[in-house]
Coordinates of C-alpha atoms and ligand atoms in Angstrom, one line a residue:
M1 CA -152.1 143.4 38.9
S2 CA -149.4 141.2 37.5
Q3 CA -146.0 141.5 38.8
S4 CA -143.0 143.0 36.9
T5 CA -139.8 141.5 35.7
I6 CA -136.8 143.0 37.6
Q7 CA -133.6 142.8 35.9
L8 CA -130.2 143.7 37.4
K9 CA -127.4 144.2 34.6
G10 CA -123.7 144.4 35.1
I11 CA -124.0 145.5 38.6
N12 CA -120.7 146.5 40.3
Q13 CA -120.3 148.1 43.7
S14 CA -117.1 149.5 45.2
F15 CA -116.8 151.4 48.6
F16 CA -114.2 154.0 48.9
L17 CA -113.8 154.2 45.1
G18 CA -110.5 155.6 44.0
K19 CA -109.2 155.7 47.6
S20 CA -106.5 153.3 49.1
Q21 CA -109.2 151.5 50.9
Q22 CA -111.2 150.9 47.9
K23 CA -113.3 147.8 48.5
D24 CA -114.9 146.1 45.4
V25 CA -117.9 144.3 46.8
L26 CA -120.1 143.2 43.9
H27 CA -118.7 142.2 40.5
D28 CA -120.9 142.1 37.3
I29 CA -124.1 140.9 38.9
D30 CA -126.6 139.9 36.4
L31 CA -129.9 138.7 37.7
K32 CA -133.3 138.4 36.2
I33 CA -136.0 138.1 38.8
N34 CA -139.1 136.7 37.0
P35 CA -142.7 137.6 38.2
E36 CA -143.7 135.6 41.2
D37 CA -140.2 134.2 41.7
F38 CA -139.4 133.5 45.3
I39 CA -135.5 133.4 45.3
L40 CA -133.6 132.5 48.3
I41 CA -130.0 134.0 48.6
V42 CA -127.3 132.4 50.5
G43 CA -123.7 133.1 50.9
G44 CA -120.8 133.8 53.6
N45 CA -120.6 137.0 55.8
G46 CA -119.7 139.9 53.9
T47 CA -120.1 138.5 50.4
G48 CA -122.5 141.4 49.5
K49 CA -126.1 140.1 49.9
S50 CA -127.4 143.0 51.9
T51 CA -125.4 145.4 49.6
L52 CA -127.3 143.8 46.8
Q53 CA -130.7 144.2 48.3
Q54 CA -129.8 148.0 49.2
I55 CA -128.8 148.5 45.5
I56 CA -132.2 147.0 44.4
S57 CA -134.1 149.2 46.9
G58 CA -132.5 152.2 45.9
S59 CA -130.9 153.1 49.3
L60 CA -127.5 152.5 47.5
Q61 CA -126.5 153.7 44.1
P62 CA -124.4 151.0 42.3
T63 CA -120.9 152.2 41.3
S64 CA -121.9 150.8 37.5
G65 CA -124.7 148.7 36.0
Q66 CA -128.5 149.2 35.5
I67 CA -131.5 147.9 37.1
L68 CA -134.7 147.6 34.9
K69 CA -138.4 147.0 36.0
D70 CA -139.8 145.4 32.8
D71 CA -138.3 147.7 30.1
K72 CA -137.9 150.7 32.4
V73 CA -134.5 151.9 33.8
V74 CA -135.0 152.5 37.5
T75 CA -131.3 152.7 38.6
K76 CA -131.7 156.5 39.4
E77 CA -135.0 156.1 41.0
S78 CA -135.2 157.4 44.5
V79 CA -135.5 155.0 47.6
Q80 CA -138.8 156.7 48.4
K81 CA -140.1 156.3 44.8
R82 CA -139.0 152.8 44.9
A83 CA -140.8 152.1 48.3
E84 CA -144.1 152.6 46.0
W85 CA -143.4 149.2 44.7
I86 CA -140.8 147.5 47.0
G87 CA -141.7 146.1 50.3
R88 CA -138.9 145.3 52.8
V89 CA -138.4 143.4 56.1
F90 CA -135.1 143.5 58.1
Q91 CA -133.5 141.6 60.7
D92 CA -134.4 143.8 63.6
P93 CA -138.1 143.4 64.3
K94 CA -138.0 147.2 65.6
E95 CA -137.2 148.4 62.1
G96 CA -140.4 147.8 60.4
T97 CA -143.0 149.1 63.1
A98 CA -143.4 152.1 65.3
G99 CA -143.3 150.7 68.8
R100 CA -145.2 153.5 70.5
L101 CA -148.2 153.2 68.1
T102 CA -150.7 150.6 68.5
I103 CA -151.2 147.6 66.0
A104 CA -154.1 149.2 64.4
E105 CA -152.3 152.5 63.9
N106 CA -149.2 150.7 62.3
L107 CA -151.6 149.0 59.9
A108 CA -153.1 152.3 59.1
L109 CA -149.8 153.9 58.4
A110 CA -148.9 151.0 56.0
A111 CA -152.1 151.4 54.3
K112 CA -151.7 155.0 53.8
R113 CA -148.1 154.6 52.5
G114 CA -149.3 152.2 50.3
Q115 CA -151.8 154.4 48.6
K116 CA -148.9 155.7 46.6
R117 CA -148.4 152.4 45.2
H118 CA -151.7 152.6 43.3
L119 CA -151.4 148.7 42.8
T120 CA -154.3 147.6 44.8
K121 CA -156.6 149.5 47.0
A122 CA -155.6 149.2 50.8
N123 CA -158.3 148.1 53.3
T124 CA -158.1 150.4 56.1
K125 CA -161.2 149.6 58.2
E126 CA -160.8 147.9 61.4
K127 CA -162.7 144.8 60.3
D128 CA -160.2 144.6 57.4
F129 CA -157.5 144.8 59.9
V130 CA -159.1 142.0 62.1
R131 CA -159.6 139.8 58.9
L132 CA -155.8 140.5 58.1
L133 CA -154.5 139.8 61.5
K134 CA -156.6 136.6 61.7
T135 CA -154.7 135.0 58.9
L136 CA -151.4 135.3 61.1
D137 CA -153.1 133.0 63.8
L138 CA -151.4 134.9 66.6
G139 CA -154.4 136.3 68.3
L140 CA -153.2 139.9 67.4
E141 CA -156.6 140.6 66.1
Q142 CA -157.8 140.9 69.9
R143 CA -155.0 143.5 70.6
L144 CA -155.7 146.1 67.9
T145 CA -155.1 148.8 70.7
T146 CA -151.9 147.4 72.2
D147 CA -148.6 149.3 71.7
V148 CA -146.4 147.4 69.1
N149 CA -143.6 147.9 71.8
F150 CA -145.5 145.2 73.9
L151 CA -145.3 142.5 71.4
S152 CA -142.7 139.7 71.1
G153 CA -139.9 139.9 68.5
G154 CA -141.9 137.2 66.4
Q155 CA -145.2 138.9 66.7
R156 CA -143.5 142.1 65.7
Q157 CA -141.9 140.6 62.6
A158 CA -145.3 138.8 61.6
L159 CA -146.9 142.2 61.9
T160 CA -144.2 143.9 59.7
L161 CA -144.7 141.3 57.0
L162 CA -148.3 142.2 57.0
M163 CA -147.5 145.8 56.7
A164 CA -145.0 145.4 53.9
T165 CA -147.4 143.5 52.0
L166 CA -150.7 145.1 52.9
V167 CA -150.7 146.7 49.6
K168 CA -149.3 144.3 47.2
P169 CA -145.5 145.1 46.4
E170 CA -144.1 144.3 43.1
L171 CA -141.1 143.0 45.0
L172 CA -140.5 141.8 48.5
L173 CA -137.0 142.0 49.9
L174 CA -136.4 140.1 53.0
D175 CA -132.9 140.3 54.6
E176 CA -132.4 137.7 57.3
H177 CA -135.8 138.7 58.8
T178 CA -136.0 135.8 61.1
A179 CA -132.2 135.7 62.3
A180 CA -133.0 137.4 65.6
L181 CA -135.8 135.0 66.4
D182 CA -135.7 131.7 68.4
P183 CA -135.8 128.6 66.1
K184 CA -139.7 127.9 66.8
T185 CA -140.5 131.5 66.3
S186 CA -138.3 131.7 63.2
E187 CA -140.2 128.6 61.9
M188 CA -143.6 130.3 62.4
V189 CA -142.6 133.4 60.8
L190 CA -141.1 131.8 57.8
A191 CA -144.5 129.8 57.3
I192 CA -146.4 132.9 57.6
T193 CA -144.0 134.6 55.0
D194 CA -144.5 131.7 52.7
K195 CA -148.0 131.7 53.0
I196 CA -148.2 135.5 52.3
I197 CA -145.9 135.2 49.3
K198 CA -148.0 132.2 47.8
E199 CA -151.5 133.8 48.6
N200 CA -150.6 136.9 47.0
R201 CA -148.5 135.5 44.3
L202 CA -145.6 138.0 45.3
T203 CA -142.2 138.2 43.8
A204 CA -139.7 138.0 46.6
L205 CA -135.9 138.0 47.4
M206 CA -135.2 136.5 50.7
I207 CA -131.6 136.3 52.4
T208 CA -130.9 133.6 54.9
H209 CA -128.0 131.9 56.5
N210 CA -130.1 128.8 57.3
L211 CA -129.5 126.2 54.5
T212 CA -132.2 124.0 55.6
D213 CA -134.6 126.9 54.9
A214 CA -132.9 128.1 51.8
L215 CA -133.7 124.6 50.4
K216 CA -137.3 124.3 51.9
Y217 CA -138.6 127.5 50.5
G218 CA -138.8 129.5 47.2
N219 CA -138.6 128.3 43.6
R220 CA -134.8 129.4 43.1
L221 CA -131.6 129.5 45.1
V222 CA -128.9 132.0 44.5
M223 CA -125.5 131.8 46.1
L224 CA -123.2 134.8 46.4
Q225 CA -119.6 134.4 46.9
S226 CA -117.0 137.3 47.2
G227 CA -119.7 139.5 45.3
R228 CA -120.3 137.1 42.6
I229 CA -123.2 134.7 41.8
T230 CA -121.7 131.3 41.8
L231 CA -125.0 129.2 42.0
D232 CA -128.4 129.9 40.4
L233 CA -130.7 127.0 40.8
D234 CA -134.2 126.5 39.5
R235 CA -136.9 124.6 41.4
N236 CA -135.9 121.0 39.9
E237 CA -132.0 121.6 40.7
K238 CA -133.0 123.0 44.1
E239 CA -135.2 119.9 45.0
K240 CA -132.5 117.5 44.2
M241 CA -130.0 119.4 46.6
T242 CA -129.0 118.6 50.1
V243 CA -127.7 120.9 52.8
T244 CA -124.4 118.8 52.6
D245 CA -124.4 119.4 48.7
L246 CA -125.1 123.1 49.3
M247 CA -122.3 123.4 52.0
A248 CA -119.9 121.9 49.6
Q249 CA -120.4 124.8 47.3
F250 CA -119.3 127.3 49.8
N251 CA -115.5 128.2 49.3
E252 CA -115.6 129.9 52.7
P253 CA -116.4 128.5 56.0
V254 CA -120.2 128.6 56.9
V255 CA -122.1 128.1 60.0
V256 CA -125.3 126.2 59.7
Ligands
ATP301 N1 -121.6 151.5 53.3 C1 -120.5 150.8 53.4 N2 -119.3 151.2 53.3 C2 -118.2 150.5 53.3 N3 -118.2 149.2 53.2 C3 -119.5 148.6 53.2 C4 -120.6 149.3 53.4 N4 -121.6 148.4 53.4 C5 -121.1 147.2 53.2 N5 -119.7 147.3 53.1 C6 -118.9 146.1 52.9 O1 -119.4 145.5 52.0 C7 -119.2 144.0 52.2 C8 -120.4 143.3 52.1 O2 -121.4 143.7 52.9 P1 -122.8 143.0 53.1 O3 -123.5 143.7 54.2 O4 -123.5 143.3 51.8 O5 -122.4 141.5 53.3 P2 -123.6 140.4 53.5 O6 -123.3 139.3 52.6 O7 -124.9 141.0 53.8 O8 -123.1 139.7 54.9 P3 -123.8 139.2 56.2 O9 -124.1 137.8 56.0 O10 -122.8 139.4 57.2 O11 -124.9 140.0 56.6 C9 -118.5 143.9 53.6 O12 -117.2 143.8 53.5 C10 -118.9 145.2 54.2 O13 -117.9 145.6 55.2
MG302 MG1 -126.2 141.1 55.2

C-alpha cells in the first residue's frame, strides 16, 4: 500500500498555558511530509523536536493547529489509534521491547499489534521471524528463545526497529534512537535503519544530534530552533551542505 501525505498546519504548543510559568515551545509549525520522505530533524536541546514527534504520534495534543493524513484531519485521533499507522523507536533500547519475553515472543507481539494496521499482513511463523532476523545480520535468528534482557543495547534497538516496521507503518518516528549506543553500534543500527526504510519504502522522521549522520541519511533535512523551522533542505541542497555549513546555521551552541 502506498504511503500517505502527512501535513502539520499551524502547530503551536504551549505548556502551562495561561499560567505564570507558560512555556511556548512550538510556533506555527507547517510541515508537509511527502510519501517516502526520510526527513532528518536537527536542532539544539530543548528546541521542541521531541514535542513535535509527540504531537504527530498523538501522545500530546497541540495547543492549536491541525494534523492531516491525506485529506483527513487526525489531530484528535488517540495515540492508540495512531499506533495503527505510526511506528516509533525511542532513545532508550528498553522502551520498544519486553525484556522478560523472548525475541520470538516480542516479534509475535509486534505482529499481533500490527494486525490492527490492516496495511500488510504480518508474518507470524517462526520461519518468517528467522528470515526477518537474518536481514539484520546480527545472528539473532539463532537466538529466538533468548530473553530480550540478555541482548546488548544495539541488538535490542535493531530488534525494536524490526518490530516497529514488521507491519509497514505509514510513518516511522525515530527520536535519537542511536544516542545511547557506542559509535560503532550506532553506525550499525543506522545502516539497518536506512536499509529498512529504503527496502520498505517507508516515510520516516528521524531526530539526531549527529550532524554527519543528518547529512548522510535521508532525502530532507529540517532544522528546528526555538520552536520554529529555520531550515528545510531538499536532497540537492542537502548534498551540497557540509557539517561546518550546517553548524553555522545554529543560533545556539551545538555539540557535534
Ligand atoms: N510535558 C511537558 N511539560 C512542560 N514542559 C515540557 C514538556 N515537554 C517538554 N517540555 C519543554 O519543552 C521544551 C522542548 O522540549 P523537547 O523535549 O521537545 O526538546 P528537544 O528538542 O527534543 O530537546 P533534546 O534535544 O534535548 O531532546 C523544553 O524546554 C522542555 O522542557
Ligand atoms: Mg528530544
